mmCIF file of C-alpha atoms in Angstrom:
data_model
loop_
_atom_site.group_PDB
_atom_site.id
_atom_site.type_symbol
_atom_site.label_atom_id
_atom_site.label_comp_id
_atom_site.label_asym_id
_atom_site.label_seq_id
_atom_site.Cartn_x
_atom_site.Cartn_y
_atom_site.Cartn_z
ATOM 1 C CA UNK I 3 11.980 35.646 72.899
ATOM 2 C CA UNK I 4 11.583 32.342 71.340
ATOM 3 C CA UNK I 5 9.397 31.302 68.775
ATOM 4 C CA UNK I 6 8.679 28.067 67.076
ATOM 5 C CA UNK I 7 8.790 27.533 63.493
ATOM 6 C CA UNK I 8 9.090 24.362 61.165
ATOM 7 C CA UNK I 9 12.398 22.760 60.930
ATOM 8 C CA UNK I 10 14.406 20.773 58.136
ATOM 9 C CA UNK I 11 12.601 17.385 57.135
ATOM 10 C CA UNK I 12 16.150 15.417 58.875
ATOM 11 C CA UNK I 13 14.777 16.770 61.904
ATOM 12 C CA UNK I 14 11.335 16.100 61.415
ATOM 13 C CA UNK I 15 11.940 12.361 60.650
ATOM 14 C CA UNK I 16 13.716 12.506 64.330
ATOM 15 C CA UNK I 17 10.841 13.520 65.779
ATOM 16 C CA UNK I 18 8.484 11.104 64.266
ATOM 17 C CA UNK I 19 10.305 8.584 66.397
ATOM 18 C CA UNK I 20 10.809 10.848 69.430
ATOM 19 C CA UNK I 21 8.494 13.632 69.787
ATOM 20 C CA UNK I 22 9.818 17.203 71.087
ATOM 21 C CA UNK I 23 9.359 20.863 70.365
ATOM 22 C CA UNK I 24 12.089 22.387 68.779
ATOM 23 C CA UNK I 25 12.410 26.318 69.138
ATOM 24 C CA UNK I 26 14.570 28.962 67.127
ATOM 25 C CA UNK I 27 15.269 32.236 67.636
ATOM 26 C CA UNK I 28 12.860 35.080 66.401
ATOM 27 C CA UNK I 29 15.341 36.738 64.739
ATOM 28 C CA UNK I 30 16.818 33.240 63.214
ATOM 29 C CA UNK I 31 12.916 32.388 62.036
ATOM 30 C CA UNK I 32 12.471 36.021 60.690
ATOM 31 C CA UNK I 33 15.444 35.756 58.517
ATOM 32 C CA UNK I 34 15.096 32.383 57.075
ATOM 33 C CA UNK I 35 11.687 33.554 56.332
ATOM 34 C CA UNK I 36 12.247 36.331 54.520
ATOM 35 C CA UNK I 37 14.917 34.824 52.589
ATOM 36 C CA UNK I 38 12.301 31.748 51.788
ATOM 37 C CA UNK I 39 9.577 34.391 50.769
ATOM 38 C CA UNK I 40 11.807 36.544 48.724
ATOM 39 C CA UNK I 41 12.817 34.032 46.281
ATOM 40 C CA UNK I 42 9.507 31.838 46.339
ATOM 41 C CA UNK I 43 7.346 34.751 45.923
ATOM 42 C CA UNK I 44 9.883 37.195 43.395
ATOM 43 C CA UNK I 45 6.395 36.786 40.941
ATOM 44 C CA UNK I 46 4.048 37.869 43.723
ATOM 45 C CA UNK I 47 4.724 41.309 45.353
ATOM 46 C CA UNK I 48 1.356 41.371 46.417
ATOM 47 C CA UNK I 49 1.538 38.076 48.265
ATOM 48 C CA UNK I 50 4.499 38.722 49.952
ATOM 49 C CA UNK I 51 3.282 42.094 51.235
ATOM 50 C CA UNK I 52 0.188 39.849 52.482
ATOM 51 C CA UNK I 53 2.163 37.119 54.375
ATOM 52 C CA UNK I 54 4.689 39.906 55.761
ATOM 53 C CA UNK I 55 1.406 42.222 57.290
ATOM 54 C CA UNK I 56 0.085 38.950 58.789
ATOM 55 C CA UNK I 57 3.626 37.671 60.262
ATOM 56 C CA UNK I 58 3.740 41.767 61.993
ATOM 57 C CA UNK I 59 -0.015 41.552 63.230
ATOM 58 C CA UNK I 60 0.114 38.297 64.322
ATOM 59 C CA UNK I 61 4.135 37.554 65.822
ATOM 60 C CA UNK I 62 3.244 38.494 69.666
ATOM 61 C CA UNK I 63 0.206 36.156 69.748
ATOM 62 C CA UNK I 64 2.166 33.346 68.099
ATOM 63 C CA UNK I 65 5.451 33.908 70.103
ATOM 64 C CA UNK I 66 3.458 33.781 73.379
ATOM 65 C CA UNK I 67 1.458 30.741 72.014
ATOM 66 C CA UNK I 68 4.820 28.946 71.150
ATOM 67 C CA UNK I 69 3.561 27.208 68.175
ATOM 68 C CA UNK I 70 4.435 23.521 68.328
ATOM 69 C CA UNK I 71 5.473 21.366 65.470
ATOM 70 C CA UNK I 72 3.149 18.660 66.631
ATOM 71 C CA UNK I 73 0.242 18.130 67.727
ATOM 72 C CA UNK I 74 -2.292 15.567 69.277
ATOM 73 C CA UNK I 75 -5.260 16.830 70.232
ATOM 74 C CA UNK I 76 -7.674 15.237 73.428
ATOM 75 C CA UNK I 77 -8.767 11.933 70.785
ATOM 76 C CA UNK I 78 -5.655 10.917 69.592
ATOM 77 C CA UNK I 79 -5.961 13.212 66.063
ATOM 78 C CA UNK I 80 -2.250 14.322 64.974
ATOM 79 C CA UNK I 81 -1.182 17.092 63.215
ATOM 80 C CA UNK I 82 1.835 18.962 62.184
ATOM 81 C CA UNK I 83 2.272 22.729 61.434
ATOM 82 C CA UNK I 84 2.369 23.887 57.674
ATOM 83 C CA UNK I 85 4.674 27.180 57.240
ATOM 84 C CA UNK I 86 3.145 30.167 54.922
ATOM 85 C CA UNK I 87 4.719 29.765 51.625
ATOM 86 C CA UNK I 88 4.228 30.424 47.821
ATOM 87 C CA UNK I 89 3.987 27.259 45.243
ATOM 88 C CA UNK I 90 2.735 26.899 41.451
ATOM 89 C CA UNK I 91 -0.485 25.006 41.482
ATOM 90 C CA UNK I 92 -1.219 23.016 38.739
ATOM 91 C CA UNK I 93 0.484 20.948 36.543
ATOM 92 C CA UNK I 94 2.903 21.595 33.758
ATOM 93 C CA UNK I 95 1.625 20.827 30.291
ATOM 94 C CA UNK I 96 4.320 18.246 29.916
ATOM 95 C CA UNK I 97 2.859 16.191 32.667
ATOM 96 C CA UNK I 98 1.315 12.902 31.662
ATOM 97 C CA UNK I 99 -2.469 12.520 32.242
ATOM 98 C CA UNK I 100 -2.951 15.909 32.852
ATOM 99 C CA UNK I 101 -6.515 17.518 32.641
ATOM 100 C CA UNK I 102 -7.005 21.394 31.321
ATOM 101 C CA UNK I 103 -8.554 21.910 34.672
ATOM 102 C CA UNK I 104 -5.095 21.842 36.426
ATOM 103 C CA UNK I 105 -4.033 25.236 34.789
ATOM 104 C CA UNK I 106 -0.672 25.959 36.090
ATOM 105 C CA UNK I 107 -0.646 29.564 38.638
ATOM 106 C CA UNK I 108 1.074 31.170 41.611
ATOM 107 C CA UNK I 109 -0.747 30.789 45.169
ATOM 108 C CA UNK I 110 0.599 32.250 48.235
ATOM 109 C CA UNK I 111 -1.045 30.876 51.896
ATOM 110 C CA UNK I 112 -0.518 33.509 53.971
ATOM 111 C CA UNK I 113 -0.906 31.977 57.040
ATOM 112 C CA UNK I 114 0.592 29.034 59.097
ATOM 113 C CA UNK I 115 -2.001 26.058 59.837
ATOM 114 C CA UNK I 116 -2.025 22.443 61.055
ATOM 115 C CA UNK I 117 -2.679 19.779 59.079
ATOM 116 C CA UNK I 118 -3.955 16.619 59.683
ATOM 117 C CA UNK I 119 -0.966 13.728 59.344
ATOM 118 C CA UNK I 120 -3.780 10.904 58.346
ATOM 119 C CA UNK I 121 -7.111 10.645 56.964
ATOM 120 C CA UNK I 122 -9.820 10.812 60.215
ATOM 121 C CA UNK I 123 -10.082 7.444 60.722
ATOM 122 C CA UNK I 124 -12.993 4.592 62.020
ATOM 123 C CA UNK I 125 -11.990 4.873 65.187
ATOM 124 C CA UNK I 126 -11.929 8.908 65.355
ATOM 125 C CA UNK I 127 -14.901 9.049 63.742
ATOM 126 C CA UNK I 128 -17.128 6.780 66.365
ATOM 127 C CA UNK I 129 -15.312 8.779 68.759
ATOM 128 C CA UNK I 130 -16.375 11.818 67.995
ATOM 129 C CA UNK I 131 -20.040 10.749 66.393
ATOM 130 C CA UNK I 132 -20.912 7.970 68.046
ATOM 131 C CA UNK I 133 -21.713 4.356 67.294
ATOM 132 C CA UNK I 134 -25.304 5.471 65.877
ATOM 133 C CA UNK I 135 -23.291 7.190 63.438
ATOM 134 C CA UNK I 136 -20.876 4.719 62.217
ATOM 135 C CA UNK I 137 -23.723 2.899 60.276
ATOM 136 C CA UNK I 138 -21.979 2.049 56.695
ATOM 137 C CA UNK I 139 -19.049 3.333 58.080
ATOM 138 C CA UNK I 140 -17.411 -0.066 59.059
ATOM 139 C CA UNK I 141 -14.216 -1.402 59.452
ATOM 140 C CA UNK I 142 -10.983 -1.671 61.712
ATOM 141 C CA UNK I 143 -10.465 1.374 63.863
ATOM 142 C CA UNK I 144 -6.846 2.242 61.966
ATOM 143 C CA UNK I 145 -8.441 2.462 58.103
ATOM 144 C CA UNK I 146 -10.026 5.350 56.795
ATOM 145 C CA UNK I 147 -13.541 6.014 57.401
ATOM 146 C CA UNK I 148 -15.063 6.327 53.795
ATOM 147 C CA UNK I 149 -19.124 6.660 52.913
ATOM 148 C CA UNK I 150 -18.746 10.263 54.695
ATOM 149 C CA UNK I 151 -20.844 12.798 52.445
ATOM 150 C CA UNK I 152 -19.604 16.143 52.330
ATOM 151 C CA UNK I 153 -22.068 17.305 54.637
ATOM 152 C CA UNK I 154 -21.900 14.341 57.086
ATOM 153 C CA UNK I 155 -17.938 16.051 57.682
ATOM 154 C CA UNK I 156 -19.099 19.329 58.573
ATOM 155 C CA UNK I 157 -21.362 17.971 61.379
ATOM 156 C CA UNK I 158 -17.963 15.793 62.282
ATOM 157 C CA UNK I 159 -16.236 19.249 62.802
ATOM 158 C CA UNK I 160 -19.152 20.766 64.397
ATOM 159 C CA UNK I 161 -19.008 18.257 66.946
ATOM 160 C CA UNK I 162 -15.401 18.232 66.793
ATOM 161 C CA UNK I 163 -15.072 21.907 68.030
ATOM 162 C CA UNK I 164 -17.597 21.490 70.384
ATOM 163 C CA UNK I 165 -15.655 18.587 72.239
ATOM 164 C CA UNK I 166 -12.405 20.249 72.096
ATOM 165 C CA UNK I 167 -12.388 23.470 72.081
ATOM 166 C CA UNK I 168 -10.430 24.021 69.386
ATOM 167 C CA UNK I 169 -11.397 25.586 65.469
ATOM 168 C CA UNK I 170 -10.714 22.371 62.692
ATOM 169 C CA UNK I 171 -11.855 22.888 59.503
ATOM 170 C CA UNK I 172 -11.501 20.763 55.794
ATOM 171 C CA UNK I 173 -8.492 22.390 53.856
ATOM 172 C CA UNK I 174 -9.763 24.240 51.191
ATOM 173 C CA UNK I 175 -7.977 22.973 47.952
ATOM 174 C CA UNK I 176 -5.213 25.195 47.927
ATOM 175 C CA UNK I 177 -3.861 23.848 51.545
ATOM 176 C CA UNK I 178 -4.190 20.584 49.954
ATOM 177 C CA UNK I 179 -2.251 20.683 46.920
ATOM 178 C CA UNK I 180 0.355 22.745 48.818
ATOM 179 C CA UNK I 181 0.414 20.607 51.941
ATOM 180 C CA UNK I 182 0.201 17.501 49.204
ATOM 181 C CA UNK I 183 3.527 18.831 47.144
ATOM 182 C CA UNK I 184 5.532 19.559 50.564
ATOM 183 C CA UNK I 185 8.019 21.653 48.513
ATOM 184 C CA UNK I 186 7.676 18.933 45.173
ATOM 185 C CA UNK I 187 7.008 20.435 41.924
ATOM 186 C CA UNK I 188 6.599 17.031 40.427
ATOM 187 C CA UNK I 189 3.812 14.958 40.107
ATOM 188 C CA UNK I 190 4.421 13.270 42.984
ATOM 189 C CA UNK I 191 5.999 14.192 46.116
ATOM 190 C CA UNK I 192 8.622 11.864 45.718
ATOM 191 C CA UNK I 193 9.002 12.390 41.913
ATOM 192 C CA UNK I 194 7.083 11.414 38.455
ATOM 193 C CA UNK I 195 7.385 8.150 38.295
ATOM 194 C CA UNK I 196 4.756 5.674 40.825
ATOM 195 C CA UNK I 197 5.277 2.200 42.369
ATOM 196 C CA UNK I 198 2.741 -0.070 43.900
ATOM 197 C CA UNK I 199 5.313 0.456 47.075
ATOM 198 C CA UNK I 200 5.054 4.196 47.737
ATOM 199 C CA UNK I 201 1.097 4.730 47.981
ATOM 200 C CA UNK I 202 -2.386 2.583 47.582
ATOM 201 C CA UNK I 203 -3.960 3.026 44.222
ATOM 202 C CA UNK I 204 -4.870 0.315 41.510
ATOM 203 C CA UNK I 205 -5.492 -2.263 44.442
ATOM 204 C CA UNK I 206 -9.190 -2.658 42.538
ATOM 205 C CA UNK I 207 -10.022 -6.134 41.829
ATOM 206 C CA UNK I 208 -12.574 -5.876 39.571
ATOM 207 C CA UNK I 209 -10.788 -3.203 37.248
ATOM 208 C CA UNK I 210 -7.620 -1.383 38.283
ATOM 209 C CA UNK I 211 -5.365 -4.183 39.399
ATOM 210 C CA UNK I 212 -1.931 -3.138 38.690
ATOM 211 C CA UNK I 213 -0.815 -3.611 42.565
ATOM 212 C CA UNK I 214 -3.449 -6.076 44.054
ATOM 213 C CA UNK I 215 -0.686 -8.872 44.082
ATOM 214 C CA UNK I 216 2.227 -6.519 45.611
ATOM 215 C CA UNK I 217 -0.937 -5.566 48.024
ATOM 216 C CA UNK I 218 -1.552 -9.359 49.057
ATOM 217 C CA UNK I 219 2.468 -10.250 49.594
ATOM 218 C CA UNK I 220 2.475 -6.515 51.530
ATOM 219 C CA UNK I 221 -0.370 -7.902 54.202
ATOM 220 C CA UNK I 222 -2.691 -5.411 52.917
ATOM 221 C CA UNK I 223 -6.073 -6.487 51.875
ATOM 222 C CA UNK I 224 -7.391 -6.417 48.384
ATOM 223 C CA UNK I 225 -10.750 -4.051 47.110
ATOM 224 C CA UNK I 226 -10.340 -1.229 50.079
ATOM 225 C CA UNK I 227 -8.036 1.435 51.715
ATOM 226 C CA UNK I 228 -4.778 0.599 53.674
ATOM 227 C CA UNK I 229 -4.666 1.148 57.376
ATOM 228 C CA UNK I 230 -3.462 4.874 57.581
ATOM 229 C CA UNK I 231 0.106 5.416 57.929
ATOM 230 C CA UNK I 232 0.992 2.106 55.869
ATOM 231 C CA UNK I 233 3.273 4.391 53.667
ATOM 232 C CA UNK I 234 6.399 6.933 54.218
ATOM 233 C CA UNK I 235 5.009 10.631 54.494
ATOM 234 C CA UNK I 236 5.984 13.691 52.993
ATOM 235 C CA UNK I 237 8.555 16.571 53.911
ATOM 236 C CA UNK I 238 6.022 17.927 56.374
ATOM 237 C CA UNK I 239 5.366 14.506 57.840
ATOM 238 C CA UNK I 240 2.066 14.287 56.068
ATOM 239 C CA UNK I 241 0.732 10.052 55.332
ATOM 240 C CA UNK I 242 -1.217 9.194 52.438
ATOM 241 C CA UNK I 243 -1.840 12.597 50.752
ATOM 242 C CA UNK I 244 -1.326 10.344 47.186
ATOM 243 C CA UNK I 245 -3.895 7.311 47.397
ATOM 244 C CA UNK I 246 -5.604 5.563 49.788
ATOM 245 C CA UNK I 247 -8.922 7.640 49.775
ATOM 246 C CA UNK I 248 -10.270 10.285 48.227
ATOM 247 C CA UNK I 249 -10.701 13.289 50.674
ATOM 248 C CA UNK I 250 -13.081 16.566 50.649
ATOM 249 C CA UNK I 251 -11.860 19.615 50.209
ATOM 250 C CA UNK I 252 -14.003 23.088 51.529
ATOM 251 C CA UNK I 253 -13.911 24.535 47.969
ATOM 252 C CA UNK I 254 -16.628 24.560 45.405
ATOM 253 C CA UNK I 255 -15.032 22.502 42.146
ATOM 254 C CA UNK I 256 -14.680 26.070 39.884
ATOM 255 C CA UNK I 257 -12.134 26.721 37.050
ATOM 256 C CA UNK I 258 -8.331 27.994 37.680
ATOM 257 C CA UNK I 259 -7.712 31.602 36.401
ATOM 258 C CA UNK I 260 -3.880 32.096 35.831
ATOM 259 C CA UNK I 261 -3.546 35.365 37.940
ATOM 260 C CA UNK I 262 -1.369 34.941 41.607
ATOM 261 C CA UNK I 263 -3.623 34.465 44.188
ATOM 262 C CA UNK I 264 -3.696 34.772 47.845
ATOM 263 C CA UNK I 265 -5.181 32.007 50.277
ATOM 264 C CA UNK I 266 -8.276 31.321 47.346
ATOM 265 C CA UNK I 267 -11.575 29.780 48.613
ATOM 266 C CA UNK I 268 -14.288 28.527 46.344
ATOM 267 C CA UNK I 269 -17.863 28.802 47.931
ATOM 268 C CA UNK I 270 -20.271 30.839 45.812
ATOM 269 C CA UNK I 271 -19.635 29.362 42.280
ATOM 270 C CA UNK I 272 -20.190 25.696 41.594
ATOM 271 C CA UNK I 273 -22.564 22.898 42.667
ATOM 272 C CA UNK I 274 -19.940 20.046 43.363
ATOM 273 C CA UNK I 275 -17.053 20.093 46.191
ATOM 274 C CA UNK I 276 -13.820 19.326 45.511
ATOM 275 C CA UNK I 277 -11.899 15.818 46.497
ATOM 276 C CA UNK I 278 -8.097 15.501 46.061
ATOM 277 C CA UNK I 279 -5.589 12.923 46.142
ATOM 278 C CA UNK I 280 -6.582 9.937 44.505
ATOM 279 C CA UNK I 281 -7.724 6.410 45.862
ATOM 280 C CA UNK I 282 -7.359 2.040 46.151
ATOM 281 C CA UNK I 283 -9.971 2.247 43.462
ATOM 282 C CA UNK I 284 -7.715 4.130 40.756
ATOM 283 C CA UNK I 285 -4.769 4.360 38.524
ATOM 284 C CA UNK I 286 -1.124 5.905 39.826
ATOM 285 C CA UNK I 287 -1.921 8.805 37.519
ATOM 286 C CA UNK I 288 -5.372 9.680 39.829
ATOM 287 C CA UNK I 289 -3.243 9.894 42.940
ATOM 288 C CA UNK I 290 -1.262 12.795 41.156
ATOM 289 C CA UNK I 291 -0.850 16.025 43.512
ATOM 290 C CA UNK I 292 -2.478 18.334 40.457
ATOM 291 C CA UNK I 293 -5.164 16.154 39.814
ATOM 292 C CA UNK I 294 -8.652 16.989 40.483
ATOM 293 C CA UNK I 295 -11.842 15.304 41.531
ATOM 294 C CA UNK I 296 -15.466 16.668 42.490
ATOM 295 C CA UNK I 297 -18.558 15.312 44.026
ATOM 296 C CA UNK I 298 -21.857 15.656 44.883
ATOM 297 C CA UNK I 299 -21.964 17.130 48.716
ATOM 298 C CA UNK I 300 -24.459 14.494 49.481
ATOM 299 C CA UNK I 301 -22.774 11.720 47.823
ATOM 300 C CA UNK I 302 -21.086 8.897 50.308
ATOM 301 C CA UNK I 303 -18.577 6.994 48.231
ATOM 302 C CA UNK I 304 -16.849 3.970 49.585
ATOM 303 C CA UNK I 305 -13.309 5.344 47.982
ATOM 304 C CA UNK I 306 -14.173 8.939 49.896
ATOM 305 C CA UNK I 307 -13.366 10.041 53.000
ATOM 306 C CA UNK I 308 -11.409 13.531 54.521
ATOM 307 C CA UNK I 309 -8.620 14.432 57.035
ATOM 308 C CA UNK I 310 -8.784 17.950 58.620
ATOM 309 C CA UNK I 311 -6.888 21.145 59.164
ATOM 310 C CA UNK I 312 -6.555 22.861 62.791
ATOM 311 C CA UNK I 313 -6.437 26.391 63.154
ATOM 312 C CA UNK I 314 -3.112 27.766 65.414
ATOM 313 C CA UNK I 315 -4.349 28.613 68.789
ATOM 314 C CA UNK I 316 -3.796 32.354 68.745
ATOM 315 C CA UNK I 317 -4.486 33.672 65.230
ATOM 316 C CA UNK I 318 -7.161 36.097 64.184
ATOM 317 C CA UNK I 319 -10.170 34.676 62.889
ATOM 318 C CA UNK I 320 -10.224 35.054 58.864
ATOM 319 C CA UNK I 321 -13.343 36.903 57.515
ATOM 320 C CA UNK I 322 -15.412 34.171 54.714
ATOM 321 C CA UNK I 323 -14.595 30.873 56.747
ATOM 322 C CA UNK I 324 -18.315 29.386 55.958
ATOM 323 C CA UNK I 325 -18.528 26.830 53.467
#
């Protein structure tokens, strides 16, 4: 039996350039995971129990589905698969320009998802909605679409699942941060220190100008987003997760407690939805992968926009997936 699992980021850079599934051995994948579990989640019995039940209900459905690494769905949208894990969320009190909101605590997801590798884009958008939709939503078909209200992305993955077939959702925060930190504990994926070279932030004219110049000599425009992709990704192959746009998250914006918790969603408490990752329009320290951002859900911000997360083909549906 053969089962496919994510592999080493080496690897993963090969297949950015050459596309290919790459399977392991069940017995190889449970292993390693146990291993990875044991020591990530030596805090959080009760998470580990969690992530253990759902890899014994769920193996045969996965197995059979042979999960691929990648994936491009029928519009061009790519994704790559994010393993169950255990990370701190938060930032340390040390960390410079921290806010009290990003309270430091344990957070197990318990189940494997895909996650989008760009933000949904001009041309994915009019795809999917239509040019009667596009309306403010201008520009070339490889940059962000931005001016997208909360709500105006939930009728995008409506529509979305209706076209394909398939269940895509907005991550809720804690798939961000987690997808966001790719194994990082810093404040960056890449480490605490920021360079106009590794992400688009401070390319703001009119106020937060730090990198406009390094912009202009880069072929990037000044006073908006980057075409996606402009930067190196992740671990997990993941573009722009620091910078670039803003991007909804599923959650209501709600306080941390300090408690482990298990695959948290935020939708009863709170008025204003949470954004994540920074934008062109900020400073380095906005793009951090603690740092946190809210909004109204009507609100269409040109700095704003969202990528999306893909549900495995084969798993259970979760009970409370509403926003």
């Amino acid at each position: 039996m053969q089962i496919y699992h994510v592999i080493p980021i080496s690897i993963r850079q090969d297949l950015m350039v050459k596309p290919r599934c790459i399977a392991v051995s069940l017995k190889t994948f449970l292993s390693g995971f146990i291993i990875t579990m044991i020591g990530s989640l030596k805090t959080n019995i009760k998470g580990l129990f969690l992530v253990c039940l759902f890899l014994i209900s769920t193996l045969p459905a996965i197995a059979s589905e042979k999960m691929e690494i990648r994936v491009v769905n029928t519009i061009g949208m790519e994704f790559v698969l994010i393993p169950p894990g255990t990370f701190v969320m938060g930032s340390p009190a040390e960390e410079a320009h921290r806010d009290v909101s990003e309270l430091q605590h344990p957070v197990t997801i318990s189940r494997p998802f895909y996650m989008q590798t760009s933000e949904v884009t001009v041309e994915q958008w009019q795809t999917v909605m239509g040019k009667r939709f596009i309306g403010r939503k201008k520009g070339k078909g490889d940059v962000p679409v931005v001016k997208v209200s909360w709500h105006d992305c939930i009728k995008f993955i409506d529509k979305l699942n209706q076209i394909t077939g398939d269940r895509y959702m907005l991550p809720t925060e804690a798939q961000w941060e987690y997808a966001a930190r790719a194994g990082a504990a810093t404040a960056y994926f890449w480490g605490d220190q920021i360079e106009c070279s590794q992400a688009m932030f401070a390319n703001n004219p009119k106020k937060y100008d730090h990198c406009v110049s390094a912009n202009v000599v880069a072929g990037l425009e000044p006073g908006q987003p980057a075409p996606v992709k402009s930067y190196l990704p992740n671990a997990w192959g993941l573009y722009d997760m620091h910078g670039n746009v803003w991007e909804w998250c599923v959650d209501l914006f709600s306080r941390y407690h300090a408690s482990p918790v298990v695959d948290p969603r935020e939708t009863h408490s709170g008025h204003h939805r949470v954004r994540r990752g920074g934008s062109w329009f900020g400073p380095g320290y906005s793009i951090r992968s603690a740092n946190r951002a809210h909004g109204h859900p009507m609100s269409r911000l040109q700095n704003t926009g969202f990528r999306l997360v893909m549900v495995p083909p084969g798993l259970p549906e979760k009970a409370d997936q509403s926003p």
